[in-house]
Amino acid sequence: MSVPKLHANEFDISGALVERLLAGQFPQWAGLPLRRVLSPGTVHALYRLGNDMVVRLPRIGVDTAEIDKEHEWLPRLAPLLPVPIPTPLTRGEPTSDYPSSWSIYSWLDGENPVPGQLPDAPAFAAQLAAFIAALQSLDTHGAPPSSRGRRSLADLDTAAQEALAQSHGLIDVQAAAQAWQRALLAPAWNGQAVWVHADLLPGNLLIQNGRLSAVIDMGSLGTGDPASDFNVAWSILPPEARQVFRQALNIDDGTWQRARGLALVIALSALPYYIQTNPAFAEIARGTVQAVLEDEGL
């Protein structure tokens, strides 16, 4: 069975394709059990390979430099972080029926956290803050820039306006537009670039027994504005845990305002885009918009 498509011009990906890729490039693993992983992720299709590996295939071709970055930097950063991140094992090459590079990683156990269902949200907030603090404290010498982690709110205004126009009937568009205008008043980032994940959403976090057990999908990893990781506070944390998170990271008012704006525009862009093709992801986006509006008293 093929993976359901989320984007225009998306590759045809199926278990049969993955079996052919493995047989042609990694025959030592071709006989292992292969199971599609149901994930809210929107960039890659995942197949668990045996018990200890996962095949990760871009739904749309990615720059090979992104895969190079993961294979170079993840093994270097992993020992310095308080929870596991993916370990790249090897990379696959494009073929005639799959025109993109792809990778095999070590499997990380856990499940995605569900907003509103964390058994101890303040403790989880502290764990998430500890991961971000550790990542942002690492030496950035030679580190690649994160294009996603360097986007300013002003640069995202066109995307926000387009998303607002498409969101009537999905959210309170008037309130969201007001929140976005407030966000644009946040001071621009002019500080030192730090390591950022730049895509910290519930689908890229894993938990076990209510605790953060791993952080995955590091494709946007690089250096950028620290606020680009703080926006996770509105996509997963309830208000009281959000304050635990902010205090643990000692986030100033301007950076917090900028992070809230990033959370809003990311969610606004995702909601109408995925409302039909990925309703679970769209529902997370809707919840994020609502969290921002409540935070703003709108």
PDB file of C-alpha atoms in Angstrom:
ATOM      1  CA  MET A   1       0.000   0.000   0.000  1.00  0.00           C
ATOM      2  CA  SER A   2       1.296   3.453  -0.931  1.00  0.00           C
ATOM      3  CA  VAL A   3       1.843   6.194   1.618  1.00  0.00           C
ATOM      4  CA  PRO A   4      -1.020   8.764   1.439  1.00  0.00           C
ATOM      5  CA  LYS A   5       0.184  11.945  -0.244  1.00  0.00           C
ATOM      6  CA  LEU A   6       0.225  15.306   1.506  1.00  0.00           C
ATOM      7  CA  HIS A   7       1.831  17.520  -1.143  1.00  0.00           C
ATOM      8  CA  ALA A   8       1.661  18.173  -4.859  1.00  0.00           C
ATOM      9  CA  ASN A   9       4.422  16.405  -6.821  1.00  0.00           C
ATOM     10  CA  GLU A  10       5.012  13.984  -3.946  1.00  0.00           C
ATOM     11  CA  PHE A  11       6.869  10.762  -4.740  1.00  0.00           C
ATOM     12  CA  ASP A  12       5.058   7.432  -4.849  1.00  0.00           C
ATOM     13  CA  ILE A  13       6.316   5.659  -1.721  1.00  0.00           C
ATOM     14  CA  SER A  14       5.280   2.158  -0.695  1.00  0.00           C
ATOM     15  CA  GLY A  15       6.589  -0.851   1.164  1.00  0.00           C
ATOM     16  CA  ALA A  16       7.362  -2.479  -2.174  1.00  0.00           C
ATOM     17  CA  LEU A  17       9.524   0.518  -3.141  1.00  0.00           C
ATOM     18  CA  VAL A  18      11.435   0.344   0.140  1.00  0.00           C
ATOM     19  CA  GLU A  19      11.996  -3.383  -0.340  1.00  0.00           C
ATOM     20  CA  ARG A  20      13.455  -2.721  -3.799  1.00  0.00           C
ATOM     21  CA  LEU A  21      15.708   0.027  -2.466  1.00  0.00           C
ATOM     22  CA  LEU A  22      16.991  -2.206   0.307  1.00  0.00           C
ATOM     23  CA  ALA A  23      17.527  -5.183  -2.004  1.00  0.00           C
ATOM     24  CA  GLY A  24      19.478  -3.045  -4.442  1.00  0.00           C
ATOM     25  CA  GLN A  25      21.618  -1.054  -2.019  1.00  0.00           C
ATOM     26  CA  PHE A  26      21.608  -2.827   1.372  1.00  0.00           C
ATOM     27  CA  PRO A  27      20.938  -6.509   0.678  1.00  0.00           C
ATOM     28  CA  GLN A  28      22.194  -7.456   4.157  1.00  0.00           C
ATOM     29  CA  TRP A  29      19.000  -5.934   5.562  1.00  0.00           C
ATOM     30  CA  ALA A  30      16.587  -6.836   2.765  1.00  0.00           C
ATOM     31  CA  GLY A  31      15.100  -9.805   4.624  1.00  0.00           C
ATOM     32  CA  LEU A  32      14.247  -7.953   7.823  1.00  0.00           C
ATOM     33  CA  PRO A  33      10.597  -7.210   8.705  1.00  0.00           C
ATOM     34  CA  LEU A  34       9.410  -3.898   7.291  1.00  0.00           C
ATOM     35  CA  ARG A  35       6.474  -1.938   8.737  1.00  0.00           C
ATOM     36  CA  ARG A  36       5.195   1.506   7.843  1.00  0.00           C
ATOM     37  CA  VAL A  37       5.259   3.905  10.778  1.00  0.00           C
ATOM     38  CA  LEU A  38       2.106   5.973  11.187  1.00  0.00           C
ATOM     39  CA  SER A  39       3.387   9.437  11.992  1.00  0.00           C
ATOM     40  CA  PRO A  40       1.987  12.980  11.964  1.00  0.00           C
ATOM     41  CA  GLY A  41       5.168  14.048  10.169  1.00  0.00           C
ATOM     42  CA  THR A  42       4.733  15.806   6.860  1.00  0.00           C
ATOM     43  CA  VAL A  43       8.209  15.741   5.310  1.00  0.00           C
ATOM     44  CA  HIS A  44       9.257  12.080   5.420  1.00  0.00           C
ATOM     45  CA  ALA A  45       7.713   8.640   5.157  1.00  0.00           C
ATOM     46  CA  LEU A  46       9.020   6.204   7.769  1.00  0.00           C
ATOM     47  CA  TYR A  47       9.377   2.428   7.718  1.00  0.00           C
ATOM     48  CA  ARG A  48      10.620   0.476  10.703  1.00  0.00           C
ATOM     49  CA  LEU A  49      13.254  -2.006   9.605  1.00  0.00           C
ATOM     50  CA  GLY A  50      13.649  -4.963  11.919  1.00  0.00           C
ATOM     51  CA  ASN A  51      13.619  -3.931  15.564  1.00  0.00           C
ATOM     52  CA  ASP A  52      16.465  -1.439  15.628  1.00  0.00           C
ATOM     53  CA  MET A  53      16.334   0.690  12.470  1.00  0.00           C
ATOM     54  CA  VAL A  54      14.068   3.066  10.576  1.00  0.00           C
ATOM     55  CA  VAL A  55      14.126   3.922   6.877  1.00  0.00           C
ATOM     56  CA  ARG A  56      13.422   7.621   6.312  1.00  0.00           C
ATOM     57  CA  LEU A  57      12.397   8.709   2.828  1.00  0.00           C
ATOM     58  CA  PRO A  58      11.682  12.329   1.855  1.00  0.00           C
ATOM     59  CA  ARG A  59       8.193  12.722   0.433  1.00  0.00           C
ATOM     60  CA  ILE A  60       9.591  15.390  -1.890  1.00  0.00           C
ATOM     61  CA  GLY A  61      13.254  15.507  -2.837  1.00  0.00           C
ATOM     62  CA  VAL A  62      15.548  17.296  -0.400  1.00  0.00           C
ATOM     63  CA  ASP A  63      18.875  18.956  -0.957  1.00  0.00           C
ATOM     64  CA  THR A  64      21.628  16.400  -0.430  1.00  0.00           C
ATOM     65  CA  ALA A  65      23.350  19.008   1.736  1.00  0.00           C
ATOM     66  CA  GLU A  66      20.587  18.527   4.314  1.00  0.00           C
ATOM     67  CA  ILE A  67      21.246  14.806   4.511  1.00  0.00           C
ATOM     68  CA  ASP A  68      25.004  15.448   4.563  1.00  0.00           C
ATOM     69  CA  LYS A  69      24.450  17.800   7.500  1.00  0.00           C
ATOM     70  CA  GLU A  70      22.546  15.195   9.507  1.00  0.00           C
ATOM     71  CA  HIS A  71      25.131  12.491   8.878  1.00  0.00           C
ATOM     72  CA  GLU A  72      27.978  14.824   9.842  1.00  0.00           C
ATOM     73  CA  TRP A  73      26.542  16.628  12.840  1.00  0.00           C
ATOM     74  CA  LEU A  74      24.110  14.319  14.620  1.00  0.00           C
ATOM     75  CA  PRO A  75      26.790  11.863  15.794  1.00  0.00           C
ATOM     76  CA  ARG A  76      28.865  14.812  17.019  1.00  0.00           C
ATOM     77  CA  LEU A  77      26.052  16.456  18.957  1.00  0.00           C
ATOM     78  CA  ALA A  78      24.315  13.372  20.340  1.00  0.00           C
ATOM     79  CA  PRO A  79      26.762  12.683  23.231  1.00  0.00           C
ATOM     80  CA  LEU A  80      26.350  16.276  24.428  1.00  0.00           C
ATOM     81  CA  LEU A  81      22.551  16.248  24.742  1.00  0.00           C
ATOM     82  CA  PRO A  82      20.416  15.004  27.656  1.00  0.00           C
ATOM     83  CA  VAL A  83      18.057  12.857  25.535  1.00  0.00           C
ATOM     84  CA  PRO A  84      18.740  10.779  22.414  1.00  0.00           C
ATOM     85  CA  ILE A  85      18.536  12.155  18.891  1.00  0.00           C
ATOM     86  CA  PRO A  86      18.585  10.030  15.725  1.00  0.00           C
ATOM     87  CA  THR A  87      21.788   8.204  14.827  1.00  0.00           C
ATOM     88  CA  PRO A  88      22.334   8.005  11.067  1.00  0.00           C
ATOM     89  CA  LEU A  89      23.554   4.545  10.055  1.00  0.00           C
ATOM     90  CA  THR A  90      23.864   4.906   6.305  1.00  0.00           C
ATOM     91  CA  ARG A  91      22.399   6.736   3.349  1.00  0.00           C
ATOM     92  CA  GLY A  92      20.741   5.472   0.199  1.00  0.00           C
ATOM     93  CA  GLU A  93      21.159   6.868  -3.286  1.00  0.00           C
ATOM     94  CA  PRO A  94      18.485   7.930  -5.789  1.00  0.00           C
ATOM     95  CA  THR A  95      17.225   5.370  -8.276  1.00  0.00           C
ATOM     96  CA  SER A  96      15.082   5.435 -11.380  1.00  0.00           C
ATOM     97  CA  ASP A  97      11.895   4.902  -9.356  1.00  0.00           C
ATOM     98  CA  TYR A  98      12.856   7.015  -6.326  1.00  0.00           C
ATOM     99  CA  PRO A  99      14.805  10.154  -7.349  1.00  0.00           C
ATOM    100  CA  SER A 100      16.009  11.293  -3.924  1.00  0.00           C
ATOM    101  CA  SER A 101      18.678  10.450  -1.406  1.00  0.00           C
ATOM    102  CA  TRP A 102      17.326   8.723   1.706  1.00  0.00           C
ATOM    103  CA  SER A 103      18.683   7.417   4.993  1.00  0.00           C
ATOM    104  CA  ILE A 104      18.551   4.631   7.539  1.00  0.00           C
ATOM    105  CA  TYR A 105      18.683   5.611  11.208  1.00  0.00           C
ATOM    106  CA  SER A 106      18.681   3.824  14.508  1.00  0.00           C
ATOM    107  CA  TRP A 107      15.180   3.275  15.885  1.00  0.00           C
ATOM    108  CA  LEU A 108      14.167   5.331  18.924  1.00  0.00           C
ATOM    109  CA  ASP A 109      11.357   4.026  21.112  1.00  0.00           C
ATOM    110  CA  GLY A 110       8.549   6.286  22.253  1.00  0.00           C
ATOM    111  CA  GLU A 111       5.359   7.903  21.107  1.00  0.00           C
ATOM    112  CA  ASN A 112       4.435  11.451  20.202  1.00  0.00           C
ATOM    113  CA  PRO A 113       3.017  13.514  23.062  1.00  0.00           C
ATOM    114  CA  VAL A 114      -0.594  14.611  22.693  1.00  0.00           C
ATOM    115  CA  PRO A 115      -1.375  18.215  23.659  1.00  0.00           C
ATOM    116  CA  GLY A 116      -3.598  18.247  26.713  1.00  0.00           C
ATOM    117  CA  GLN A 117      -2.730  14.673  27.678  1.00  0.00           C
ATOM    118  CA  LEU A 118       0.652  15.028  29.387  1.00  0.00           C
ATOM    119  CA  PRO A 119       0.478  13.306  32.791  1.00  0.00           C
ATOM    120  CA  ASP A 120       2.896  15.816  34.365  1.00  0.00           C
ATOM    121  CA  ALA A 121       3.098  18.814  32.057  1.00  0.00           C
ATOM    122  CA  PRO A 122       5.370  20.966  34.292  1.00  0.00           C
ATOM    123  CA  ALA A 123       7.921  18.154  34.579  1.00  0.00           C
ATOM    124  CA  PHE A 124       7.784  17.596  30.825  1.00  0.00           C
ATOM    125  CA  ALA A 125       8.257  21.346  30.289  1.00  0.00           C
ATOM    126  CA  ALA A 126      11.378  21.266  32.441  1.00  0.00           C
ATOM    127  CA  GLN A 127      12.769  18.301  30.482  1.00  0.00           C
ATOM    128  CA  LEU A 128      12.072  19.996  27.161  1.00  0.00           C
ATOM    129  CA  ALA A 129      13.711  23.201  28.408  1.00  0.00           C
ATOM    130  CA  ALA A 130      16.774  21.224  29.519  1.00  0.00           C
ATOM    131  CA  PHE A 131      17.161  19.747  26.041  1.00  0.00           C
ATOM    132  CA  ILE A 132      16.885  23.169  24.391  1.00  0.00           C
ATOM    133  CA  ALA A 133      19.278  24.740  26.882  1.00  0.00           C
ATOM    134  CA  ALA A 134      21.851  22.016  26.259  1.00  0.00           C
ATOM    135  CA  LEU A 135      21.514  22.335  22.475  1.00  0.00           C
ATOM    136  CA  GLN A 136      21.750  26.113  22.500  1.00  0.00           C
ATOM    137  CA  SER A 137      24.819  26.035  24.741  1.00  0.00           C
ATOM    138  CA  LEU A 138      26.897  23.988  22.290  1.00  0.00           C
ATOM    139  CA  ASP A 139      29.847  25.445  20.405  1.00  0.00           C
ATOM    140  CA  THR A 140      28.703  26.762  17.010  1.00  0.00           C
ATOM    141  CA  HIS A 141      32.142  26.838  15.371  1.00  0.00           C
ATOM    142  CA  GLY A 142      31.738  25.500  11.840  1.00  0.00           C
ATOM    143  CA  ALA A 143      28.022  24.870  12.345  1.00  0.00           C
ATOM    144  CA  PRO A 144      25.695  25.240   9.363  1.00  0.00           C
ATOM    145  CA  PRO A 145      23.056  27.984   9.436  1.00  0.00           C
ATOM    146  CA  SER A 146      19.433  26.941   9.780  1.00  0.00           C
ATOM    147  CA  SER A 147      17.329  28.658   7.135  1.00  0.00           C
ATOM    148  CA  ARG A 148      14.165  27.847   9.083  1.00  0.00           C
ATOM    149  CA  GLY A 149      15.728  29.097  12.304  1.00  0.00           C
ATOM    150  CA  ARG A 150      16.618  32.476  10.801  1.00  0.00           C
ATOM    151  CA  ARG A 151      13.198  33.528   9.501  1.00  0.00           C
ATOM    152  CA  SER A 152      11.998  36.861  10.843  1.00  0.00           C
ATOM    153  CA  LEU A 153       8.361  37.555  11.571  1.00  0.00           C
ATOM    154  CA  ALA A 154       8.388  40.276   8.917  1.00  0.00           C
ATOM    155  CA  ASP A 155       9.628  37.747   6.361  1.00  0.00           C
ATOM    156  CA  LEU A 156       6.674  35.511   7.247  1.00  0.00           C
ATOM    157  CA  ASP A 157       3.991  38.192   6.980  1.00  0.00           C
ATOM    158  CA  THR A 158       2.922  37.237   3.440  1.00  0.00           C
ATOM    159  CA  ALA A 159       2.530  33.592   4.475  1.00  0.00           C
ATOM    160  CA  ALA A 160       0.533  34.638   7.536  1.00  0.00           C
ATOM    161  CA  GLN A 161      -1.823  36.834   5.525  1.00  0.00           C
ATOM    162  CA  GLU A 162      -2.422  34.097   2.955  1.00  0.00           C
ATOM    163  CA  ALA A 163      -3.120  31.555   5.688  1.00  0.00           C
ATOM    164  CA  LEU A 164      -5.534  33.900   7.456  1.00  0.00           C
ATOM    165  CA  ALA A 165      -7.446  34.370   4.216  1.00  0.00           C
ATOM    166  CA  GLN A 166      -7.782  30.581   3.893  1.00  0.00           C
ATOM    167  CA  SER A 167      -8.786  29.933   7.510  1.00  0.00           C
ATOM    168  CA  HIS A 168     -12.322  31.328   7.660  1.00  0.00           C
ATOM    169  CA  GLY A 169     -14.530  28.782   9.363  1.00  0.00           C
ATOM    170  CA  LEU A 170     -11.533  27.028  10.910  1.00  0.00           C
ATOM    171  CA  ILE A 171     -10.546  29.573  13.600  1.00  0.00           C
ATOM    172  CA  ASP A 172     -11.471  33.052  14.785  1.00  0.00           C
ATOM    173  CA  VAL A 173      -9.687  34.805  11.938  1.00  0.00           C
ATOM    174  CA  GLN A 174     -10.251  38.304  13.312  1.00  0.00           C
ATOM    175  CA  ALA A 175      -8.654  37.428  16.647  1.00  0.00           C
ATOM    176  CA  ALA A 176      -5.799  35.587  14.928  1.00  0.00           C
ATOM    177  CA  ALA A 177      -5.143  38.579  12.677  1.00  0.00           C
ATOM    178  CA  GLN A 178      -5.029  40.830  15.729  1.00  0.00           C
ATOM    179  CA  ALA A 179      -2.586  38.484  17.460  1.00  0.00           C
ATOM    180  CA  TRP A 180      -0.403  38.433  14.360  1.00  0.00           C
ATOM    181  CA  GLN A 181      -0.287  42.232  14.193  1.00  0.00           C
ATOM    182  CA  ARG A 182       0.836  42.268  17.821  1.00  0.00           C
ATOM    183  CA  ALA A 183       3.495  39.687  17.012  1.00  0.00           C
ATOM    184  CA  LEU A 184       4.931  41.901  14.282  1.00  0.00           C
ATOM    185  CA  LEU A 185       5.727  44.491  16.964  1.00  0.00           C
ATOM    186  CA  ALA A 186       8.189  42.106  18.631  1.00  0.00           C
ATOM    187  CA  PRO A 187      11.814  43.271  18.553  1.00  0.00           C
ATOM    188  CA  ALA A 188      13.805  41.740  15.725  1.00  0.00           C
ATOM    189  CA  TRP A 189      16.433  39.158  16.603  1.00  0.00           C
ATOM    190  CA  ASN A 190      19.883  40.742  16.722  1.00  0.00           C
ATOM    191  CA  GLY A 191      21.688  38.443  19.130  1.00  0.00           C
ATOM    192  CA  GLN A 192      24.204  35.671  18.721  1.00  0.00           C
ATOM    193  CA  ALA A 193      23.192  32.645  16.679  1.00  0.00           C
ATOM    194  CA  VAL A 194      22.869  29.405  18.644  1.00  0.00           C
ATOM    195  CA  TRP A 195      22.221  25.783  17.719  1.00  0.00           C
ATOM    196  CA  VAL A 196      18.507  25.285  17.090  1.00  0.00           C
ATOM    197  CA  HIS A 197      16.373  22.328  16.081  1.00  0.00           C
ATOM    198  CA  ALA A 198      14.000  24.810  14.368  1.00  0.00           C
ATOM    199  CA  ASP A 199      11.130  22.329  13.978  1.00  0.00           C
ATOM    200  CA  LEU A 200      10.156  21.404  17.530  1.00  0.00           C
ATOM    201  CA  LEU A 201       6.577  20.212  17.130  1.00  0.00           C
ATOM    202  CA  PRO A 202       4.798  17.383  18.980  1.00  0.00           C
ATOM    203  CA  GLY A 203       5.428  15.065  16.022  1.00  0.00           C
ATOM    204  CA  ASN A 204       9.177  15.521  16.480  1.00  0.00           C
ATOM    205  CA  LEU A 205       9.173  14.691  20.192  1.00  0.00           C
ATOM    206  CA  LEU A 206       8.986  11.218  21.734  1.00  0.00           C
ATOM    207  CA  ILE A 207       7.876  10.354  25.249  1.00  0.00           C
ATOM    208  CA  GLN A 208       7.940   7.240  27.418  1.00  0.00           C
ATOM    209  CA  ASN A 209       6.057   7.083  30.713  1.00  0.00           C
ATOM    210  CA  GLY A 210       5.243  10.756  30.319  1.00  0.00           C
ATOM    211  CA  ARG A 211       8.898  11.813  30.084  1.00  0.00           C
ATOM    212  CA  LEU A 212      10.757  13.228  27.106  1.00  0.00           C
ATOM    213  CA  SER A 213      12.661  10.255  25.686  1.00  0.00           C
ATOM    214  CA  ALA A 214      13.987  11.536  22.346  1.00  0.00           C
ATOM    215  CA  VAL A 215      13.928  14.433  19.883  1.00  0.00           C
ATOM    216  CA  ILE A 216      13.745  13.469  16.212  1.00  0.00           C
ATOM    217  CA  ASP A 217      13.622  14.904  12.671  1.00  0.00           C
ATOM    218  CA  MET A 218      16.715  17.097  12.727  1.00  0.00           C
ATOM    219  CA  GLY A 219      16.537  18.238   9.096  1.00  0.00           C
ATOM    220  CA  SER A 220      16.246  21.933  10.039  1.00  0.00           C
ATOM    221  CA  LEU A 221      19.123  21.749  12.530  1.00  0.00           C
ATOM    222  CA  GLY A 222      21.613  24.602  12.417  1.00  0.00           C
ATOM    223  CA  THR A 223      22.334  27.973  13.933  1.00  0.00           C
ATOM    224  CA  GLY A 224      19.742  30.695  14.262  1.00  0.00           C
ATOM    225  CA  ASP A 225      17.412  32.670  16.489  1.00  0.00           C
ATOM    226  CA  PRO A 226      16.856  30.913  19.843  1.00  0.00           C
ATOM    227  CA  ALA A 227      13.176  31.891  19.627  1.00  0.00           C
ATOM    228  CA  SER A 228      12.748  29.373  16.805  1.00  0.00           C
ATOM    229  CA  ASP A 229      12.843  26.593  19.411  1.00  0.00           C
ATOM    230  CA  PHE A 230      10.895  28.391  22.121  1.00  0.00           C
ATOM    231  CA  ASN A 231       7.728  28.449  19.991  1.00  0.00           C
ATOM    232  CA  VAL A 232       7.158  24.799  20.971  1.00  0.00           C
ATOM    233  CA  ALA A 233       5.700  26.123  24.235  1.00  0.00           C
ATOM    234  CA  TRP A 234       2.376  26.906  22.561  1.00  0.00           C
ATOM    235  CA  SER A 235       2.058  23.697  20.538  1.00  0.00           C
ATOM    236  CA  ILE A 236       2.357  21.233  23.433  1.00  0.00           C
ATOM    237  CA  LEU A 237       2.354  22.945  26.851  1.00  0.00           C
ATOM    238  CA  PRO A 238      -0.621  24.173  28.892  1.00  0.00           C
ATOM    239  CA  PRO A 239      -0.291  27.674  30.428  1.00  0.00           C
ATOM    240  CA  GLU A 240       1.165  26.684  33.799  1.00  0.00           C
ATOM    241  CA  ALA A 241       3.778  24.427  32.199  1.00  0.00           C
ATOM    242  CA  ARG A 242       4.554  27.140  29.638  1.00  0.00           C
ATOM    243  CA  GLN A 243       5.668  29.364  32.497  1.00  0.00           C
ATOM    244  CA  VAL A 244       7.869  26.586  33.903  1.00  0.00           C
ATOM    245  CA  PHE A 245       9.450  26.307  30.458  1.00  0.00           C
ATOM    246  CA  ARG A 246      10.010  30.067  30.171  1.00  0.00           C
ATOM    247  CA  GLN A 247      11.522  30.400  33.624  1.00  0.00           C
ATOM    248  CA  ALA A 248      13.833  27.437  33.088  1.00  0.00           C
ATOM    249  CA  LEU A 249      15.231  29.088  29.966  1.00  0.00           C
ATOM    250  CA  ASN A 250      15.160  32.649  31.355  1.00  0.00           C
ATOM    251  CA  ILE A 251      13.482  33.983  28.210  1.00  0.00           C
ATOM    252  CA  ASP A 252      13.162  37.777  28.004  1.00  0.00           C
ATOM    253  CA  ASP A 253       9.944  39.532  26.972  1.00  0.00           C
ATOM    254  CA  GLY A 254      10.992  40.355  23.418  1.00  0.00           C
ATOM    255  CA  THR A 255      12.196  36.851  22.636  1.00  0.00           C
ATOM    256  CA  TRP A 256       9.048  35.358  24.190  1.00  0.00           C
ATOM    257  CA  GLN A 257       6.876  37.642  22.046  1.00  0.00           C
ATOM    258  CA  ARG A 258       8.833  36.649  18.941  1.00  0.00           C
ATOM    259  CA  ALA A 259       8.530  32.946  19.804  1.00  0.00           C
ATOM    260  CA  ARG A 260       4.765  33.300  20.266  1.00  0.00           C
ATOM    261  CA  GLY A 261       4.550  34.959  16.862  1.00  0.00           C
ATOM    262  CA  LEU A 262       6.486  32.107  15.283  1.00  0.00           C
ATOM    263  CA  ALA A 263       4.175  29.577  16.912  1.00  0.00           C
ATOM    264  CA  LEU A 264       1.195  31.451  15.497  1.00  0.00           C
ATOM    265  CA  VAL A 265       2.409  31.772  11.913  1.00  0.00           C
ATOM    266  CA  ILE A 266       3.615  28.170  11.728  1.00  0.00           C
ATOM    267  CA  ALA A 267       0.235  26.947  12.950  1.00  0.00           C
ATOM    268  CA  LEU A 268      -1.692  29.338  10.700  1.00  0.00           C
ATOM    269  CA  SER A 269       0.204  28.087   7.664  1.00  0.00           C
ATOM    270  CA  ALA A 270      -0.306  24.426   8.551  1.00  0.00           C
ATOM    271  CA  LEU A 271      -4.009  24.522   9.386  1.00  0.00           C
ATOM    272  CA  PRO A 272      -5.615  25.180   5.974  1.00  0.00           C
ATOM    273  CA  TYR A 273      -2.855  23.309   4.138  1.00  0.00           C
ATOM    274  CA  TYR A 274      -3.339  20.028   6.018  1.00  0.00           C
ATOM    275  CA  ILE A 275      -6.997  20.213   7.043  1.00  0.00           C
ATOM    276  CA  GLN A 276      -7.967  17.608   4.419  1.00  0.00           C
ATOM    277  CA  THR A 277      -4.809  15.542   3.980  1.00  0.00           C
ATOM    278  CA  ASN A 278      -3.473  15.359   7.562  1.00  0.00           C
ATOM    279  CA  PRO A 279      -6.308  16.208   9.987  1.00  0.00           C
ATOM    280  CA  ALA A 280      -4.315  15.138  13.067  1.00  0.00           C
ATOM    281  CA  PHE A 281      -1.550  17.594  12.221  1.00  0.00           C
ATOM    282  CA  ALA A 282      -4.120  20.277  11.391  1.00  0.00           C
ATOM    283  CA  GLU A 283      -5.776  19.754  14.778  1.00  0.00           C
ATOM    284  CA  ILE A 284      -2.465  20.358  16.531  1.00  0.00           C
ATOM    285  CA  ALA A 285      -2.115  23.557  14.506  1.00  0.00           C
ATOM    286  CA  ARG A 286      -5.638  24.642  15.477  1.00  0.00           C
ATOM    287  CA  GLY A 287      -4.822  24.000  19.138  1.00  0.00           C
ATOM    288  CA  THR A 288      -1.650  26.071  18.826  1.00  0.00           C
ATOM    289  CA  VAL A 289      -3.564  29.008  17.380  1.00  0.00           C
ATOM    290  CA  GLN A 290      -6.062  28.761  20.233  1.00  0.00           C
ATOM    291  CA  ALA A 291      -3.254  28.644  22.812  1.00  0.00           C
ATOM    292  CA  VAL A 292      -1.751  31.822  21.369  1.00  0.00           C
ATOM    293  CA  LEU A 293      -5.115  33.583  21.329  1.00  0.00           C
ATOM    294  CA  GLU A 294      -5.782  32.622  24.945  1.00  0.00           C
ATOM    295  CA  ASP A 295      -2.300  33.772  25.905  1.00  0.00           C
ATOM    296  CA  GLU A 296      -3.040  37.116  24.240  1.00  0.00           C
ATOM    297  CA  GLY A 297      -6.461  37.368  25.925  1.00  0.00           C
ATOM    298  CA  LEU A 298      -8.259  37.299  22.561  1.00  0.00           C
TER     299      LEU A 298
END
